[in-house]
Amino acid sequence: MSKRPKAKKRPQILRSVATLRQALAPYRAKGETIALVPTMGALHRGHLALVADARKRADRVAVSIFVNPTQFAPTEDFGSYPRRLEADIKALTEAGVDAVWAPTALAMYPPGFATRVAPEGAALAGLEDKFRPHFFGGVATVVAKLFTQAQPDFAMFGQKDYQQLRVVTQMAKDLDLPLKVIGLPTVRENDGLALSSRNLYLSPQERAAAPTLYRVLKACAAAIKRNENIDAILNIGRGEIESDGFALDYLEARHALTLAPVASRKDGPIRLLVAAKIGKTRLIDNLGV
Ligand code: AMP
């Protein structure tokens, strides 16, 4: 007998809503629970941490890979966003995923498509929405579709995209979608940089500067815990980010659930959120206080 470890089973690759439903129906018929991990592909350890949690929580795991055109503005990186489906499928095979939902743009948005989800609340907090006004409408619409297509019991999202996690959680609640949205911690490089598919864009010099964002978040969180003045702390942080070569979009302290502005720790649990461009690459990060 060969001592080689048994090759893992390749997940089913589904490209249409009908084949996705066919693939998942037998699981549901057996009473198995299903977790969905929505992604745009170019998978890294952050995505795989969501998959690992999904495997613990549910009997079956589906991962969606779809670079969603409606959440990109015409000036953004939709065309150049990294696409590496074969490598992603290999990683998901190793991770023990059951199904990969990789719809074509036509399957997701067939001719005549005319309905959108328009999130409010956290989606209008003046953070990502201020710089990417199209973004949360695109995300909420595609995630609502993913949820109704796969009908999962659980859906895993990263805290890395914190405002998105709040928006999706609220949307599932508001639309009475029968699933539990699970938010999971940000996976980071050793130097603190949050893993992101967009880190592939960074030049060596930009990559060297990128950990500044997390360093500043940590310093601000520590100062807020010492009850120093939040505005003053954030202004120092903003200066540090800019002096390290970033064009800052925002560095803000917000209520961790509503994302409303906070003046002091008495206003509730605080989340620090940052977005900044280095060269052509826009990075975001956040940290709980
Ligand atoms: P994306 O492919 O960038 O749309 O991300 C798909 C999912 O993975 C989202 O829920 C992200 O928040 C999550 N994610 C991305 N990067 C990380 C990370 N470094 N740690 C944890 N989750 C992440």
XYZ file of N, CA, C and O in Angstrom, residues 90-217:
512
model
N -7.101 25.169 -5.702
C -6.116 24.282 -5.071
C -6.087 24.522 -3.557
O -6.141 23.581 -2.760
N -6.053 25.793 -3.175
C -6.021 26.120 -1.731
C -7.303 25.652 -1.044
O -7.275 25.149 0.090
N -8.436 25.775 -1.742
C -9.717 25.387 -1.130
C -9.863 23.870 -1.075
O -10.528 23.338 -0.189
N -9.206 23.165 -2.008
C -9.175 21.696 -1.952
C -8.422 21.275 -0.681
O -8.904 20.445 0.105
N -7.252 21.879 -0.485
C -6.455 21.592 0.727
C -7.252 21.899 1.993
O -7.140 21.210 3.003
N -8.059 22.968 1.921
C -8.807 23.418 3.104
C -10.060 22.574 3.349
O -10.751 22.792 4.345
N -10.356 21.645 2.441
C -11.482 20.734 2.668
C -12.844 21.341 2.400
O -13.837 20.957 3.033
N -12.886 22.277 1.430
C -14.158 22.920 1.086
C -14.996 21.990 0.196
O -14.449 21.230 -0.602
N -16.312 22.042 0.329
C -17.179 21.149 -0.441
C -17.577 21.731 -1.793
O -17.720 20.993 -2.758
N -17.792 23.032 -1.847
C -18.296 23.626 -3.082
C -17.693 25.008 -3.280
O -17.515 25.765 -2.325
N -17.365 25.314 -4.530
C -16.894 26.660 -4.890
C -17.921 27.262 -5.837
O -18.177 26.725 -6.918
N -18.503 28.347 -5.387
C -19.529 29.046 -6.177
C -18.834 30.192 -6.899
O -18.472 31.189 -6.282
N -18.570 29.971 -8.194
C -17.819 30.959 -8.986
C -18.682 31.382 -10.172
O -18.439 30.981 -11.314
N -19.709 32.190 -9.901
C -20.642 32.542 -10.976
C -19.984 33.435 -12.009
O -19.065 34.194 -11.696
N -20.455 33.341 -13.223
C -20.069 34.318 -14.233
C -20.824 35.616 -13.923
O -21.840 35.595 -13.212
N -20.338 36.727 -14.480
C -21.025 38.010 -14.279
C -22.442 37.934 -14.856
O -23.386 38.505 -14.306
N -22.588 37.150 -15.923
C -23.899 37.016 -16.566
C -24.875 36.211 -15.695
O -26.071 36.507 -15.662
N -24.344 35.215 -14.976
C -25.204 34.435 -14.076
C -25.664 35.322 -12.921
O -26.791 35.204 -12.435
N -24.786 36.215 -12.480
C -25.113 37.072 -11.333
C -26.009 38.231 -11.761
O -26.946 38.580 -11.056
N -25.699 38.817 -12.901
C -26.450 39.989 -13.380
C -26.921 39.740 -14.815
O -26.368 40.293 -15.765
N -27.947 38.911 -14.980
C -28.428 38.639 -16.347
C -29.050 39.889 -16.960
O -29.403 40.820 -16.239
N -29.184 39.915 -18.271
C -29.795 41.067 -18.923
C -31.161 41.354 -18.290
O -31.904 40.423 -17.990
N -31.439 42.620 -18.062
C -32.721 42.987 -17.458
C -32.654 43.109 -15.946
O -33.622 43.544 -15.321
N -31.513 42.759 -15.342
C -31.368 42.867 -13.886
C -31.705 44.298 -13.464
O -31.165 45.252 -14.023
N -32.602 44.464 -12.469
C -33.116 45.813 -12.197
C -33.381 46.093 -10.720
O -34.078 47.058 -10.402
N -32.840 45.254 -9.813
C -33.178 45.421 -8.401
C -31.916 45.541 -7.561
O -30.983 44.757 -7.734
N -31.898 46.514 -6.679
C -30.726 46.695 -5.828
C -31.117 46.844 -4.373
O -32.185 47.359 -4.071
N -30.223 46.449 -3.492
C -30.392 46.686 -2.056
C -29.658 47.993 -1.734
O -28.515 48.184 -2.151
N -30.329 48.892 -1.017
C -29.739 50.199 -0.699
C -29.592 50.334 0.815
O -30.506 50.812 1.495
N -28.459 49.911 1.387
C -28.297 49.937 2.841
C -28.134 51.365 3.360
O -27.548 52.213 2.691
N -28.668 51.587 4.560
C -28.471 52.877 5.228
C -27.730 52.607 6.535
O -26.948 51.677 6.600
N -27.965 53.394 7.561
C -27.309 53.146 8.845
C -25.800 53.149 8.711
O -25.215 54.121 8.210
N -25.168 52.040 9.117
C -23.707 51.963 9.093
C -23.140 52.197 7.687
O -21.986 52.603 7.532
N -23.963 51.949 6.662
C -23.492 52.133 5.284
C -23.345 53.608 4.915
O -22.758 53.936 3.887
N -23.889 54.500 5.771
C -23.793 55.947 5.510
C -23.022 56.641 6.630
O -23.266 57.808 6.930
N -22.082 55.917 7.237
C -21.385 56.440 8.420
C -20.364 57.525 8.085
O -19.831 58.174 8.976
N -20.084 57.722 6.798
C -19.077 58.727 6.432
C -17.665 58.175 6.499
O -16.717 58.939 6.704
N -17.515 56.874 6.329
C -16.170 56.254 6.315
C -15.888 55.791 4.871
O -15.682 56.617 4.001
N -15.932 54.476 4.630
C -15.727 53.995 3.249
C -16.726 54.639 2.272
O -16.397 54.944 1.126
N -17.967 54.802 2.736
C -19.017 55.328 1.860
C -18.694 56.714 1.325
O -19.117 57.087 0.234
N -17.909 57.474 2.119
C -17.574 58.837 1.688
C -16.617 58.802 0.490
O -16.664 59.662 -0.375
N -15.754 57.785 0.459
C -14.737 57.710 -0.590
C -15.120 56.736 -1.697
O -14.590 56.798 -2.798
N -16.056 55.811 -1.382
C -16.511 54.825 -2.369
C -18.054 54.771 -2.288
O -18.620 53.782 -1.816
N -18.722 55.837 -2.768
C -20.175 55.953 -2.556
C -20.991 54.814 -3.171
O -22.088 54.510 -2.712
N -20.469 54.176 -4.187
C -21.141 53.062 -4.865
C -21.006 51.745 -4.097
O -21.678 50.775 -4.380
N -20.049 51.711 -3.128
C -19.526 50.435 -2.639
C -20.557 49.585 -1.888
O -20.792 48.427 -2.233
N -21.208 50.159 -0.869
C -22.055 49.308 -0.026
C -23.350 48.888 -0.725
O -23.898 47.827 -0.419
N -23.828 49.702 -1.661
C -24.967 49.263 -2.468
C -24.599 48.014 -3.263
O -25.366 47.044 -3.324
N -23.411 48.041 -3.861
C -22.936 46.877 -4.619
C -22.735 45.673 -3.732
O -23.144 44.551 -4.070
N -22.123 45.895 -2.566
C -21.862 44.782 -1.642
C -23.176 44.199 -1.126
O -23.383 42.982 -1.139
N -24.080 45.060 -0.660
C -25.323 44.565 -0.056
C -26.138 43.799 -1.090
O -26.733 42.757 -0.792
N -26.144 44.294 -2.331
C -26.915 43.614 -3.378
C -26.324 42.245 -3.670
O -27.028 41.233 -3.700
N -25.009 42.190 -3.850
C -24.424 40.893 -4.215
C -24.478 39.921 -3.041
O -24.722 38.723 -3.227
N -24.295 40.420 -1.816
C -24.328 39.512 -0.661
C -25.758 39.008 -0.430
O -25.960 37.829 -0.124
N -26.763 39.868 -0.639
C -28.155 39.401 -0.532
C -28.410 38.300 -1.559
O -29.061 37.291 -1.273
N -27.863 38.471 -2.770
C -28.018 37.433 -3.791
C -27.279 36.154 -3.382
O -27.821 35.053 -3.495
N -26.054 36.296 -2.908
C -25.298 35.103 -2.482
C -26.048 34.345 -1.391
O -26.099 33.115 -1.394
N -26.641 35.095 -0.465
C -27.369 34.454 0.639
C -28.615 33.717 0.120
O -28.946 32.643 0.599
N -29.309 34.297 -0.833
C -30.518 33.622 -1.316
C -30.153 32.498 -2.297
O -30.886 31.518 -2.411
N -29.027 32.633 -2.978
C -28.593 31.562 -3.889
C -28.175 30.316 -3.112
O -28.582 29.200 -3.426
N -27.340 30.521 -2.091
C -26.763 29.369 -1.374
C -27.589 28.985 -0.141
O -27.461 27.875 0.359
N -28.387 29.911 0.361
C -29.196 29.683 1.568
C -28.406 29.029 2.688
O -28.781 27.961 3.200
N -27.291 29.657 3.066
C -26.460 29.056 4.113
C -27.070 29.252 5.497
O -27.925 30.119 5.692
N -26.602 28.427 6.437
C -26.973 28.618 7.846
C -26.071 29.659 8.501
O -26.463 30.342 9.441
N -24.827 29.732 8.004
C -23.842 30.681 8.528
C -23.141 31.356 7.356
O -22.960 30.737 6.309
N -22.720 32.618 7.558
C -21.854 33.261 6.577
C -20.723 33.938 7.341
O -20.962 34.644 8.325
N -19.500 33.695 6.884
C -18.320 34.221 7.579
C -17.799 35.468 6.874
O -17.596 35.456 5.651
N -17.548 36.502 7.677
C -16.962 37.737 7.153
C -15.806 38.153 8.052
O -15.811 37.866 9.256
N -14.826 38.841 7.469
C -13.668 39.289 8.245
C -13.924 40.654 8.867
O -14.539 41.525 8.255
N -13.414 40.832 10.076
C -13.456 42.170 10.698
C -12.545 43.136 9.949
O -12.653 44.344 10.117
N -11.661 42.606 9.122
C -10.785 43.446 8.294
C -11.594 44.514 7.561
O -11.179 45.657 7.452
N -12.767 44.112 7.053
C -13.669 45.057 6.379
C -14.798 45.355 7.360
O -15.904 44.826 7.241
N -14.484 46.193 8.345
C -15.356 46.302 9.515
C -16.704 46.933 9.187
O -17.748 46.449 9.623
N -16.669 48.007 8.408
C -17.941 48.672 8.064
C -18.808 47.713 7.231
O -20.023 47.635 7.435
N -18.170 46.972 6.339
C -18.893 45.972 5.543
C -19.544 44.925 6.451
O -20.698 44.533 6.237
N -18.808 44.474 7.464
C -19.360 43.479 8.394
C -20.598 44.029 9.092
O -21.614 43.341 9.226
N -20.544 45.298 9.508
C -21.709 45.902 10.158
C -22.889 46.002 9.171
O -24.036 45.757 9.521
N -22.597 46.407 7.945
C -23.658 46.592 6.939
C -24.318 45.254 6.608
O -25.555 45.152 6.558
N -23.507 44.226 6.414
C -24.045 42.912 6.033
C -24.835 42.302 7.193
O -25.900 41.706 6.982
N -24.345 42.477 8.410
C -25.041 41.952 9.582
C -26.427 42.592 9.688
O -27.434 41.915 9.904
N -26.476 43.920 9.516
C -27.746 44.645 9.610
C -28.683 44.252 8.464
O -29.887 44.090 8.675
N -28.106 44.090 7.270
C -28.946 43.729 6.122
C -29.624 42.372 6.346
O -30.827 42.214 6.089
N -28.848 41.395 6.832
C -29.417 40.056 7.053
C -30.553 40.140 8.068
O -31.589 39.492 7.919
N -30.353 40.992 9.091
C -31.381 41.166 10.117
C -32.604 41.860 9.521
O -33.736 41.391 9.675
N -32.367 42.958 8.819
C -33.485 43.759 8.303
C -34.315 42.991 7.283
O -35.535 43.189 7.181
N -33.670 42.146 6.499
C -34.404 41.387 5.464
C -34.846 40.017 5.974
O -35.303 39.186 5.194
N -34.696 39.784 7.276
C -35.114 38.512 7.891
C -34.500 37.308 7.177
O -35.179 36.290 6.978
N -33.251 37.441 6.767
C -32.605 36.306 6.097
C -32.225 35.287 7.172
O -31.614 35.647 8.180
N -32.605 34.023 6.974
C -32.475 33.045 8.055
C -31.070 32.458 8.149
O -30.856 31.279 7.902
N -30.106 33.300 8.475
C -28.748 32.800 8.658
C -28.063 33.633 9.727
O -28.551 34.709 10.097
N -26.934 33.125 10.210
C -26.172 33.861 11.220
C -24.911 34.407 10.552
O -24.142 33.628 9.955
N -24.714 35.717 10.627
C -23.489 36.328 10.096
C -22.436 36.304 11.198
O -22.676 36.787 12.308
N -21.280 35.721 10.879
C -20.206 35.589 11.871
C -19.034 36.486 11.457
O -18.541 36.371 10.328
N -18.611 37.367 12.347
C -17.444 38.230 12.087
C -16.207 37.638 12.739
O -16.257 37.283 13.916
N -15.119 37.548 11.995
C -13.906 36.891 12.520
C -12.695 37.829 12.463
O -12.626 38.707 11.597
N -11.760 37.641 13.412
C -10.642 38.579 13.562
C -9.761 38.681 12.318
O -9.661 37.740 11.533
N -9.113 39.820 12.193
C -8.221 40.092 11.063
C -6.933 39.285 11.194
O -6.293 39.305 12.252
N -6.561 38.619 10.111
C -5.279 37.898 10.077
C -4.222 38.863 9.540
O -4.457 39.564 8.550
N -3.066 38.905 10.203
C -2.029 39.879 9.877
C -0.693 39.222 9.543
O -0.441 38.095 9.972
N 0.138 39.949 8.822
C 1.540 39.552 8.658
C 2.237 39.756 10.000
O 1.706 40.433 10.894
N 3.482 39.219 10.110
C 4.216 39.358 11.375
C 4.411 40.816 11.774
O 4.444 41.146 12.953
N 4.571 41.694 10.777
C 4.807 43.107 11.103
C 3.499 43.880 11.299
O 3.518 45.099 11.424
N 2.359 43.189 11.315
C 1.100 43.853 11.646
C 0.230 44.177 10.450
O -0.965 44.427 10.604
N 0.797 44.195 9.244
C -0.014 44.534 8.066
C -1.153 43.524 7.907
O -0.931 42.314 7.903
N -2.373 44.015 7.791
C -3.521 43.138 7.577
C -3.406 42.486 6.202
O -3.134 43.171 5.202
N -3.591 41.172 6.141
C -3.562 40.489 4.842
C -4.680 41.031 3.964
O -5.792 41.256 4.434
N -4.357 41.242 2.679
C -5.338 41.721 1.715
C -4.877 41.300 0.333
O -3.673 41.296 0.038
N -5.843 40.955 -0.520
C -5.483 40.611 -1.904
C -4.779 41.798 -2.558
O -3.932 41.625 -3.431
N -5.117 43.022 -2.136
C -4.519 44.215 -2.743
C -3.069 44.440 -2.303
O -2.373 45.254 -2.912
N -2.591 43.720 -1.266
C -1.182 43.863 -0.886
C -0.259 43.431 -2.027
O 0.901 43.840 -2.075
N -0.801 42.608 -2.952
C -0.016 42.177 -4.115
C 0.422 43.375 -4.960
O 1.383 43.295 -5.714
N -0.310 44.487 -4.872
C 0.013 45.671 -5.672
C 1.219 46.437 -5.124
O 1.764 47.293 -5.813
N 1.610 46.191 -3.864
C 2.583 47.067 -3.199
C 3.998 46.845 -3.732
O 4.448 45.701 -3.857
N 4.723 47.932 -4.016
C 6.157 47.840 -4.339
C 6.889 47.512 -3.038
O 6.323 47.684 -1.945
N 8.155 47.058 -3.121
C 8.886 46.753 -1.885
C 8.922 47.943 -0.908
O 8.758 47.760 0.299
N 9.094 49.156 -1.447
C 9.127 50.341 -0.565
C 7.761 50.562 0.088
O 7.672 50.862 1.279
N 6.711 50.428 -0.700
C 5.355 50.622 -0.145
C 5.050 49.541 0.890
O 4.465 49.810 1.941
N 5.468 48.322 0.584
C 5.238 47.210 1.517
C 5.934 47.486 2.852
O 5.413 47.150 3.926
N 7.137 48.096 2.760
C 7.889 48.386 3.987
C 7.171 49.440 4.825
O 7.234 49.413 6.061
N 6.479 50.381 4.174
C 5.794 51.450 4.905
C 4.415 51.022 5.402
O 3.875 51.596 6.352
N 3.837 49.984 4.763
C 2.427 49.639 4.999
C 2.066 49.335 6.460
O 0.951 49.659 6.889
N 2.967 48.722 7.265
C 2.588 48.415 8.651
C 2.308 49.645 9.517
O 1.791 49.516 10.636
N 2.644 50.833 9.005
C 2.350 52.073 9.742
C 0.882 52.129 10.187
O 0.577 52.577 11.298
N -0.020 51.694 9.319
C -1.448 51.830 9.640
C -1.778 51.103 10.945
O -2.413 51.667 11.838
N -1.323 49.865 11.054
C -1.642 49.087 12.264
C -0.901 49.646 13.469
O -1.451 49.704 14.578
N 0.344 50.085 13.245
C 1.128 50.659 14.348
C 0.392 51.885 14.917
O 0.239 52.028 16.141
N -0.121 52.736 14.033
C -0.832 53.937 14.486
C -2.149 53.547 15.176
O -2.503 54.115 16.215
N -2.851 52.574 14.628
C -4.098 52.126 15.275
C -3.818 51.659 16.699
O -4.551 52.007 17.642
